[in-house]
PDB file of C-alpha atoms in Angstrom:
ATOM      1  CA  MET A   1      64.161  87.463 162.779  1.00  0.00           C
ATOM      2  CA  MET A   2      62.587  86.722 159.414  1.00  0.00           C
ATOM      3  CA  ALA A   3      62.775  83.345 157.686  1.00  0.00           C
ATOM      4  CA  ILE A   4      64.672  83.340 154.402  1.00  0.00           C
ATOM      5  CA  GLN A   5      63.542  80.910 151.717  1.00  0.00           C
ATOM      6  CA  ARG A   6      63.934  82.853 148.465  1.00  0.00           C
ATOM      7  CA  VAL A   7      67.186  84.587 147.564  1.00  0.00           C
ATOM      8  CA  GLY A   8      67.506  87.159 144.804  1.00  0.00           C
ATOM      9  CA  ILE A   9      70.807  88.238 143.284  1.00  0.00           C
ATOM     10  CA  LEU A  10      71.193  91.396 141.230  1.00  0.00           C
ATOM     11  CA  GLY A  11      74.325  90.794 139.202  1.00  0.00           C
ATOM     12  CA  ALA A  12      75.263  87.748 137.135  1.00  0.00           C
ATOM     13  CA  GLY A  13      79.022  88.254 137.229  1.00  0.00           C
ATOM     14  CA  LYS A  14      81.552  86.084 139.042  1.00  0.00           C
ATOM     15  CA  VAL A  15      80.469  86.991 142.569  1.00  0.00           C
ATOM     16  CA  GLY A  16      76.770  86.693 141.748  1.00  0.00           C
ATOM     17  CA  ILE A  17      77.242  83.280 140.146  1.00  0.00           C
ATOM     18  CA  VAL A  18      79.257  81.959 143.093  1.00  0.00           C
ATOM     19  CA  LEU A  19      76.721  83.210 145.639  1.00  0.00           C
ATOM     20  CA  ALA A  20      73.905  81.702 143.593  1.00  0.00           C
ATOM     21  CA  GLY A  21      75.645  78.324 143.716  1.00  0.00           C
ATOM     22  CA  LEU A  22      76.189  78.519 147.474  1.00  0.00           C
ATOM     23  CA  ALA A  23      72.570  79.536 148.045  1.00  0.00           C
ATOM     24  CA  LEU A  24      71.294  76.644 145.918  1.00  0.00           C
ATOM     25  CA  ASP A  25      73.499  74.216 147.841  1.00  0.00           C
ATOM     26  CA  ALA A  26      72.066  75.605 151.075  1.00  0.00           C
ATOM     27  CA  GLY A  27      68.543  74.826 149.893  1.00  0.00           C
ATOM     28  CA  TYR A  28      67.258  78.257 148.898  1.00  0.00           C
ATOM     29  CA  THR A  29      65.226  79.132 145.825  1.00  0.00           C
ATOM     30  CA  VAL A  30      67.449  81.476 143.836  1.00  0.00           C
ATOM     31  CA  ARG A  31      66.668  84.112 141.217  1.00  0.00           C
ATOM     32  CA  ILE A  32      69.334  86.131 139.439  1.00  0.00           C
ATOM     33  CA  SER A  33      69.376  89.027 137.007  1.00  0.00           C
ATOM     34  CA  GLY A  34      72.117  90.527 134.872  1.00  0.00           C
ATOM     35  CA  SER A  35      72.715  93.745 133.008  1.00  0.00           C
ATOM     36  CA  GLY A  36      71.280  92.355 129.778  1.00  0.00           C
ATOM     37  CA  SER A  37      68.083  90.599 128.853  1.00  0.00           C
ATOM     38  CA  VAL A  38      66.962  87.362 130.475  1.00  0.00           C
ATOM     39  CA  GLN A  39      67.676  85.552 127.204  1.00  0.00           C
ATOM     40  CA  LYS A  40      71.241  86.887 127.255  1.00  0.00           C
ATOM     41  CA  ILE A  41      72.088  85.364 130.640  1.00  0.00           C
ATOM     42  CA  ALA A  42      69.771  82.345 130.662  1.00  0.00           C
ATOM     43  CA  LEU A  43      72.178  79.930 128.966  1.00  0.00           C
ATOM     44  CA  THR A  44      75.077  81.009 131.184  1.00  0.00           C
ATOM     45  CA  ILE A  45      72.948  80.568 134.289  1.00  0.00           C
ATOM     46  CA  LYS A  46      71.648  77.189 133.149  1.00  0.00           C
ATOM     47  CA  THR A  47      75.193  75.984 132.480  1.00  0.00           C
ATOM     48  CA  MET A  48      76.973  77.372 135.538  1.00  0.00           C
ATOM     49  CA  VAL A  49      74.288  77.235 138.236  1.00  0.00           C
ATOM     50  CA  PRO A  50      71.517  74.908 137.027  1.00  0.00           C
ATOM     51  CA  GLY A  51      68.435  75.352 139.146  1.00  0.00           C
ATOM     52  CA  THR A  52      68.805  79.116 139.421  1.00  0.00           C
ATOM     53  CA  ILE A  53      65.999  81.133 137.832  1.00  0.00           C
ATOM     54  CA  ALA A  54      67.260  83.745 135.362  1.00  0.00           C
ATOM     55  CA  SER A  55      65.025  86.786 135.513  1.00  0.00           C
ATOM     56  CA  GLU A  56      64.771  90.582 135.423  1.00  0.00           C
ATOM     57  CA  ASN A  57      65.439  92.966 138.307  1.00  0.00           C
ATOM     58  CA  ALA A  58      61.770  93.603 139.046  1.00  0.00           C
ATOM     59  CA  ASP A  59      60.905  89.900 139.228  1.00  0.00           C
ATOM     60  CA  VAL A  60      63.951  89.143 141.360  1.00  0.00           C
ATOM     61  CA  ALA A  61      63.013  91.889 143.817  1.00  0.00           C
ATOM     62  CA  ALA A  62      59.336  90.996 143.955  1.00  0.00           C
ATOM     63  CA  ASN A  63      59.890  87.282 144.536  1.00  0.00           C
ATOM     64  CA  SER A  64      62.786  87.220 146.996  1.00  0.00           C
ATOM     65  CA  ASP A  65      62.989  87.460 150.789  1.00  0.00           C
ATOM     66  CA  LEU A  66      66.592  88.601 150.619  1.00  0.00           C
ATOM     67  CA  ILE A  67      68.355  90.551 147.856  1.00  0.00           C
ATOM     68  CA  ILE A  68      72.107  90.519 147.218  1.00  0.00           C
ATOM     69  CA  LEU A  69      73.667  93.427 145.344  1.00  0.00           C
ATOM     70  CA  ALA A  70      76.547  91.859 143.378  1.00  0.00           C
ATOM     71  CA  ILE A  71      77.102  94.483 140.690  1.00  0.00           C
ATOM     72  CA  PRO A  72      79.865  97.047 140.101  1.00  0.00           C
ATOM     73  CA  LEU A  73      79.407  99.790 142.683  1.00  0.00           C
ATOM     74  CA  SER A  74      79.175 102.455 139.987  1.00  0.00           C
ATOM     75  CA  ARG A  75      75.964 100.859 138.702  1.00  0.00           C
ATOM     76  CA  TYR A  76      73.842 100.621 141.836  1.00  0.00           C
ATOM     77  CA  LYS A  77      71.931 103.795 140.960  1.00  0.00           C
ATOM     78  CA  ASN A  78      70.850 102.122 137.724  1.00  0.00           C
ATOM     79  CA  ILE A  79      68.471 100.101 139.893  1.00  0.00           C
ATOM     80  CA  ASP A  80      65.169 101.779 140.697  1.00  0.00           C
ATOM     81  CA  ALA A  81      65.289 102.445 144.458  1.00  0.00           C
ATOM     82  CA  ASN A  82      61.588 101.602 144.723  1.00  0.00           C
ATOM     83  CA  LEU A  83      62.284  98.019 143.646  1.00  0.00           C
ATOM     84  CA  LEU A  84      63.990  97.354 146.962  1.00  0.00           C
ATOM     85  CA  LYS A  85      61.518  99.226 149.157  1.00  0.00           C
ATOM     86  CA  GLY A  86      60.950  97.268 152.358  1.00  0.00           C
ATOM     87  CA  LYS A  87      63.521  94.627 151.364  1.00  0.00           C
ATOM     88  CA  LEU A  88      66.397  93.115 153.293  1.00  0.00           C
ATOM     89  CA  VAL A  89      69.454  93.771 151.128  1.00  0.00           C
ATOM     90  CA  ILE A  90      73.040  92.533 151.308  1.00  0.00           C
ATOM     91  CA  ASP A  91      75.602  94.962 149.915  1.00  0.00           C
ATOM     92  CA  ALA A  92      78.371  92.740 148.514  1.00  0.00           C
ATOM     93  CA  MET A  93      79.861  95.593 146.466  1.00  0.00           C
ATOM     94  CA  ASN A  94      83.203  97.379 146.652  1.00  0.00           C
ATOM     95  CA  TYR A  95      84.619 100.447 144.973  1.00  0.00           C
ATOM     96  CA  TRP A  96      87.048  99.184 142.341  1.00  0.00           C
ATOM     97  CA  TRP A  97      88.609 101.851 140.175  1.00  0.00           C
ATOM     98  CA  GLU A  98      89.243  99.530 137.219  1.00  0.00           C
ATOM     99  CA  THR A  99      85.515  98.984 136.746  1.00  0.00           C
ATOM    100  CA  ASP A 100      84.011 101.974 138.557  1.00  0.00           C
ATOM    101  CA  GLY A 101      86.229 104.797 137.294  1.00  0.00           C
ATOM    102  CA  ILE A 102      87.326 107.859 139.257  1.00  0.00           C
ATOM    103  CA  ARG A 103      86.183 107.650 142.866  1.00  0.00           C
ATOM    104  CA  GLU A 104      84.693 111.139 143.011  1.00  0.00           C
ATOM    105  CA  GLU A 105      82.339 110.199 140.183  1.00  0.00           C
ATOM    106  CA  VAL A 106      81.034 107.250 142.193  1.00  0.00           C
ATOM    107  CA  LEU A 107      81.458 108.085 145.860  1.00  0.00           C
ATOM    108  CA  ASP A 108      81.427 110.976 148.292  1.00  0.00           C
ATOM    109  CA  PRO A 109      84.833 110.522 149.972  1.00  0.00           C
ATOM    110  CA  ASP A 110      83.445 111.704 153.321  1.00  0.00           C
ATOM    111  CA  THR A 111      81.182 108.687 153.895  1.00  0.00           C
ATOM    112  CA  THR A 112      81.492 104.962 153.272  1.00  0.00           C
ATOM    113  CA  SER A 113      80.136 103.234 150.205  1.00  0.00           C
ATOM    114  CA  SER A 114      77.540 101.228 152.127  1.00  0.00           C
ATOM    115  CA  GLU A 115      76.224 104.354 153.821  1.00  0.00           C
ATOM    116  CA  GLN A 116      75.716 105.854 150.379  1.00  0.00           C
ATOM    117  CA  VAL A 117      74.014 102.690 149.165  1.00  0.00           C
ATOM    118  CA  GLN A 118      71.712 102.866 152.208  1.00  0.00           C
ATOM    119  CA  ALA A 119      70.951 106.527 151.522  1.00  0.00           C
ATOM    120  CA  TYR A 120      69.934 105.685 147.953  1.00  0.00           C
ATOM    121  CA  PHE A 121      67.867 102.626 148.912  1.00  0.00           C
ATOM    122  CA  LYS A 122      66.445 104.553 151.863  1.00  0.00           C
ATOM    123  CA  ASP A 123      63.452 102.268 152.373  1.00  0.00           C
ATOM    124  CA  ALA A 124      65.527  99.063 152.383  1.00  0.00           C
ATOM    125  CA  LYS A 125      67.590  97.547 155.189  1.00  0.00           C
ATOM    126  CA  ILE A 126      71.202  97.322 154.016  1.00  0.00           C
ATOM    127  CA  VAL A 127      73.669  94.867 155.551  1.00  0.00           C
ATOM    128  CA  LYS A 128      77.310  94.668 154.409  1.00  0.00           C
ATOM    129  CA  THR A 129      78.894  91.240 153.863  1.00  0.00           C
ATOM    130  CA  PHE A 130      80.384  88.888 151.229  1.00  0.00           C
ATOM    131  CA  ASN A 131      82.569  91.766 150.001  1.00  0.00           C
ATOM    132  CA  HIS A 132      85.975  91.114 151.553  1.00  0.00           C
ATOM    133  CA  MET A 133      86.608  87.523 150.482  1.00  0.00           C
ATOM    134  CA  GLY A 134      87.502  86.693 146.888  1.00  0.00           C
ATOM    135  CA  TYR A 135      84.941  84.799 144.860  1.00  0.00           C
ATOM    136  CA  HIS A 136      87.283  81.810 144.483  1.00  0.00           C
ATOM    137  CA  ASN A 137      87.548  81.580 148.266  1.00  0.00           C
ATOM    138  CA  LEU A 138      83.804  81.948 148.683  1.00  0.00           C
ATOM    139  CA  GLN A 139      83.266  79.103 146.257  1.00  0.00           C
ATOM    140  CA  GLU A 140      85.963  76.769 147.541  1.00  0.00           C
ATOM    141  CA  GLU A 141      86.047  77.386 151.285  1.00  0.00           C
ATOM    142  CA  ALA A 142      82.423  77.090 152.389  1.00  0.00           C
ATOM    143  CA  ARG A 143      82.284  74.517 155.197  1.00  0.00           C
ATOM    144  CA  ARG A 144      79.746  72.965 157.535  1.00  0.00           C
ATOM    145  CA  LYS A 145      79.450  74.565 160.971  1.00  0.00           C
ATOM    146  CA  GLY A 146      82.023  73.117 163.336  1.00  0.00           C
ATOM    147  CA  ASP A 147      84.577  72.328 160.646  1.00  0.00           C
ATOM    148  CA  SER A 148      87.999  73.376 161.926  1.00  0.00           C
ATOM    149  CA  LYS A 149      88.836  74.880 158.526  1.00  0.00           C
ATOM    150  CA  ARG A 150      85.687  77.003 158.370  1.00  0.00           C
ATOM    151  CA  LYS A 151      86.327  80.641 157.462  1.00  0.00           C
ATOM    152  CA  ALA A 152      84.488  83.727 158.662  1.00  0.00           C
ATOM    153  CA  LEU A 153      82.874  86.768 157.094  1.00  0.00           C
ATOM    154  CA  PHE A 154      82.287  90.209 158.561  1.00  0.00           C
ATOM    155  CA  VAL A 155      78.623  91.245 158.791  1.00  0.00           C
ATOM    156  CA  THR A 156      77.533  94.746 159.720  1.00  0.00           C
ATOM    157  CA  GLY A 157      74.495  97.011 159.457  1.00  0.00           C
ATOM    158  CA  ASN A 158      72.445  99.533 161.396  1.00  0.00           C
ATOM    159  CA  ASP A 159      69.331  97.396 161.925  1.00  0.00           C
ATOM    160  CA  SER A 160      69.977  94.717 164.565  1.00  0.00           C
ATOM    161  CA  ALA A 161      67.240  92.350 163.391  1.00  0.00           C
ATOM    162  CA  ALA A 162      68.410  92.628 159.787  1.00  0.00           C
ATOM    163  CA  VAL A 163      72.014  91.953 160.807  1.00  0.00           C
ATOM    164  CA  GLU A 164      70.957  88.885 162.820  1.00  0.00           C
ATOM    165  CA  THR A 165      68.963  87.525 159.884  1.00  0.00           C
ATOM    166  CA  VAL A 166      71.846  88.046 157.470  1.00  0.00           C
ATOM    167  CA  ALA A 167      74.356  86.525 159.911  1.00  0.00           C
ATOM    168  CA  ASN A 168      72.223  83.377 160.064  1.00  0.00           C
ATOM    169  CA  PHE A 169      72.007  83.362 156.280  1.00  0.00           C
ATOM    170  CA  VAL A 170      75.803  83.654 155.986  1.00  0.00           C
ATOM    171  CA  ASN A 171      76.154  80.753 158.425  1.00  0.00           C
ATOM    172  CA  SER A 172      73.849  78.657 156.271  1.00  0.00           C
ATOM    173  CA  MET A 173      76.025  79.477 153.257  1.00  0.00           C
ATOM    174  CA  GLY A 174      79.074  77.926 154.946  1.00  0.00           C
ATOM    175  CA  PHE A 175      80.815  80.671 156.933  1.00  0.00           C
ATOM    176  CA  ASP A 176      81.132  81.831 160.522  1.00  0.00           C
ATOM    177  CA  THR A 177      80.412  85.491 161.193  1.00  0.00           C
ATOM    178  CA  VAL A 178      81.948  88.401 163.051  1.00  0.00           C
ATOM    179  CA  VAL A 179      79.059  90.797 163.646  1.00  0.00           C
ATOM    180  CA  HIS A 180      78.923  94.576 164.163  1.00  0.00           C
ATOM    181  CA  HIS A 181      75.915  96.880 164.292  1.00  0.00           C
ATOM    182  CA  ASN A 182      77.229  99.946 162.479  1.00  0.00           C
ATOM    183  CA  LEU A 183      76.990 100.064 158.698  1.00  0.00           C
ATOM    184  CA  ALA A 184      79.882 102.535 158.541  1.00  0.00           C
ATOM    185  CA  ASP A 185      82.162  99.781 159.888  1.00  0.00           C
ATOM    186  CA  GLY A 186      81.926  98.199 156.451  1.00  0.00           C
ATOM    187  CA  ILE A 187      84.886 100.407 155.521  1.00  0.00           C
ATOM    188  CA  MET A 188      87.082  97.990 157.471  1.00  0.00           C
ATOM    189  CA  THR A 189      86.620  95.329 154.797  1.00  0.00           C
ATOM    190  CA  GLU A 190      86.945  97.435 151.658  1.00  0.00           C
ATOM    191  CA  PRO A 191      89.864  97.613 149.173  1.00  0.00           C
ATOM    192  CA  GLY A 192      93.027  98.876 150.835  1.00  0.00           C
ATOM    193  CA  SER A 193      92.169  97.399 154.238  1.00  0.00           C
ATOM    194  CA  PRO A 194      94.049  94.437 155.784  1.00  0.00           C
ATOM    195  CA  LEU A 195      90.869  92.380 155.494  1.00  0.00           C
ATOM    196  CA  PHE A 196      90.214  92.881 151.817  1.00  0.00           C
ATOM    197  CA  GLY A 197      90.994  89.662 149.981  1.00  0.00           C
ATOM    198  CA  ALA A 198      91.743  87.840 153.235  1.00  0.00           C
ATOM    199  CA  SER A 199      90.405  84.380 153.991  1.00  0.00           C
ATOM    200  CA  LEU A 200      90.476  84.002 157.774  1.00  0.00           C
ATOM    201  CA  ARG A 201      89.012  81.824 160.500  1.00  0.00           C
ATOM    202  CA  TYR A 202      86.724  83.412 163.095  1.00  0.00           C
ATOM    203  CA  ALA A 203      89.387  84.166 165.723  1.00  0.00           C
ATOM    204  CA  GLU A 204      91.767  85.587 163.110  1.00  0.00           C
ATOM    205  CA  LEU A 205      89.113  87.804 161.555  1.00  0.00           C
ATOM    206  CA  LYS A 206      87.889  89.041 164.925  1.00  0.00           C
ATOM    207  CA  ASP A 207      91.427  89.894 165.998  1.00  0.00           C
ATOM    208  CA  VAL A 208      92.024  92.023 162.896  1.00  0.00           C
ATOM    209  CA  ILE A 209      88.651  93.757 163.310  1.00  0.00           C
ATOM    210  CA  ASP A 210      89.239  94.418 167.023  1.00  0.00           C
ATOM    211  CA  HIS A 211      92.588  96.073 166.296  1.00  0.00           C
ATOM    212  CA  PHE A 212      91.516  97.961 163.202  1.00  0.00           C
ATOM    213  CA  ASP A 213      91.889 101.741 163.388  1.00  0.00           C
ATOM    214  CA  ARG A 214      88.928 102.772 161.292  1.00  0.00           C
ATOM    215  CA  THR A 215      89.566 106.482 161.749  1.00  0.00           C
ATOM    216  CA  GLU A 216      93.151 106.246 160.513  1.00  0.00           C
ATOM    217  CA  PHE A 217      92.135 104.081 157.563  1.00  0.00           C
ATOM    218  CA  GLY A 218      89.446 106.620 156.668  1.00  0.00           C
ATOM    219  CA  ARG A 219      92.068 109.365 156.703  1.00  0.00           C
ATOM    220  CA  GLN A 220      94.322 107.331 154.403  1.00  0.00           C
ATOM    221  CA  ILE A 221      91.504 106.767 151.903  1.00  0.00           C
ATOM    222  CA  ALA A 222      90.511 110.434 151.994  1.00  0.00           C
ATOM    223  CA  ALA A 223      94.117 111.477 151.453  1.00  0.00           C
ATOM    224  CA  LYS A 224      94.437 109.229 148.410  1.00  0.00           C
ATOM    225  CA  VAL A 225      91.211 110.619 146.965  1.00  0.00           C
ATOM    226  CA  HIS A 226      92.128 114.257 147.476  1.00  0.00           C
ATOM    227  CA  SER A 227      95.677 113.804 146.192  1.00  0.00           C
ATOM    228  CA  ARG A 228      94.478 112.884 142.708  1.00  0.00           C
TER     229      ARG A 228
END
């Protein structure tokens, strides 16, 4: 398991800003980039998360041990796949039609979004988390380990060592974890699922995950896509 000291966030929107704040509070060095120039986001970053380093994608990738993708899903291919070569990457993205447009233009309906992200960033290790809890909850409900009110996040990926590292990172950010080792299971936390938008304690989250019919949910999503 690798040691994480430097966190990079691609995306300076609401989720990216909140995660930057949590990472700073947890003692990490944090870099963040947005869709515009460094000058464009620097003042916002300085005001909202002082201590975070506003930078460009290439600098964020080169100087971070862990990268968080916190951009609209439709824009992930705007990032040069080579930038994340060999990197540990958290996919915190979801398909959201209001920002991403028609699903078929963004996603192959026969595989999950994280699998497609992994296929594009083929030389990175993708782990899915931070995507099913709203940014307000992420910001307001982080708790120390052992706190009875502590909430949990789902963490899943294909590489066991990467998943373990990310699970420890999530714990340091203030959340318990329910862990799987199949990136395709990320579908269980995406929009339309019972978990999306939920803020649950460990036992509650695990119970929903354990009783989730992923196959049936996949059929429902596919049916919605093909009915348009």
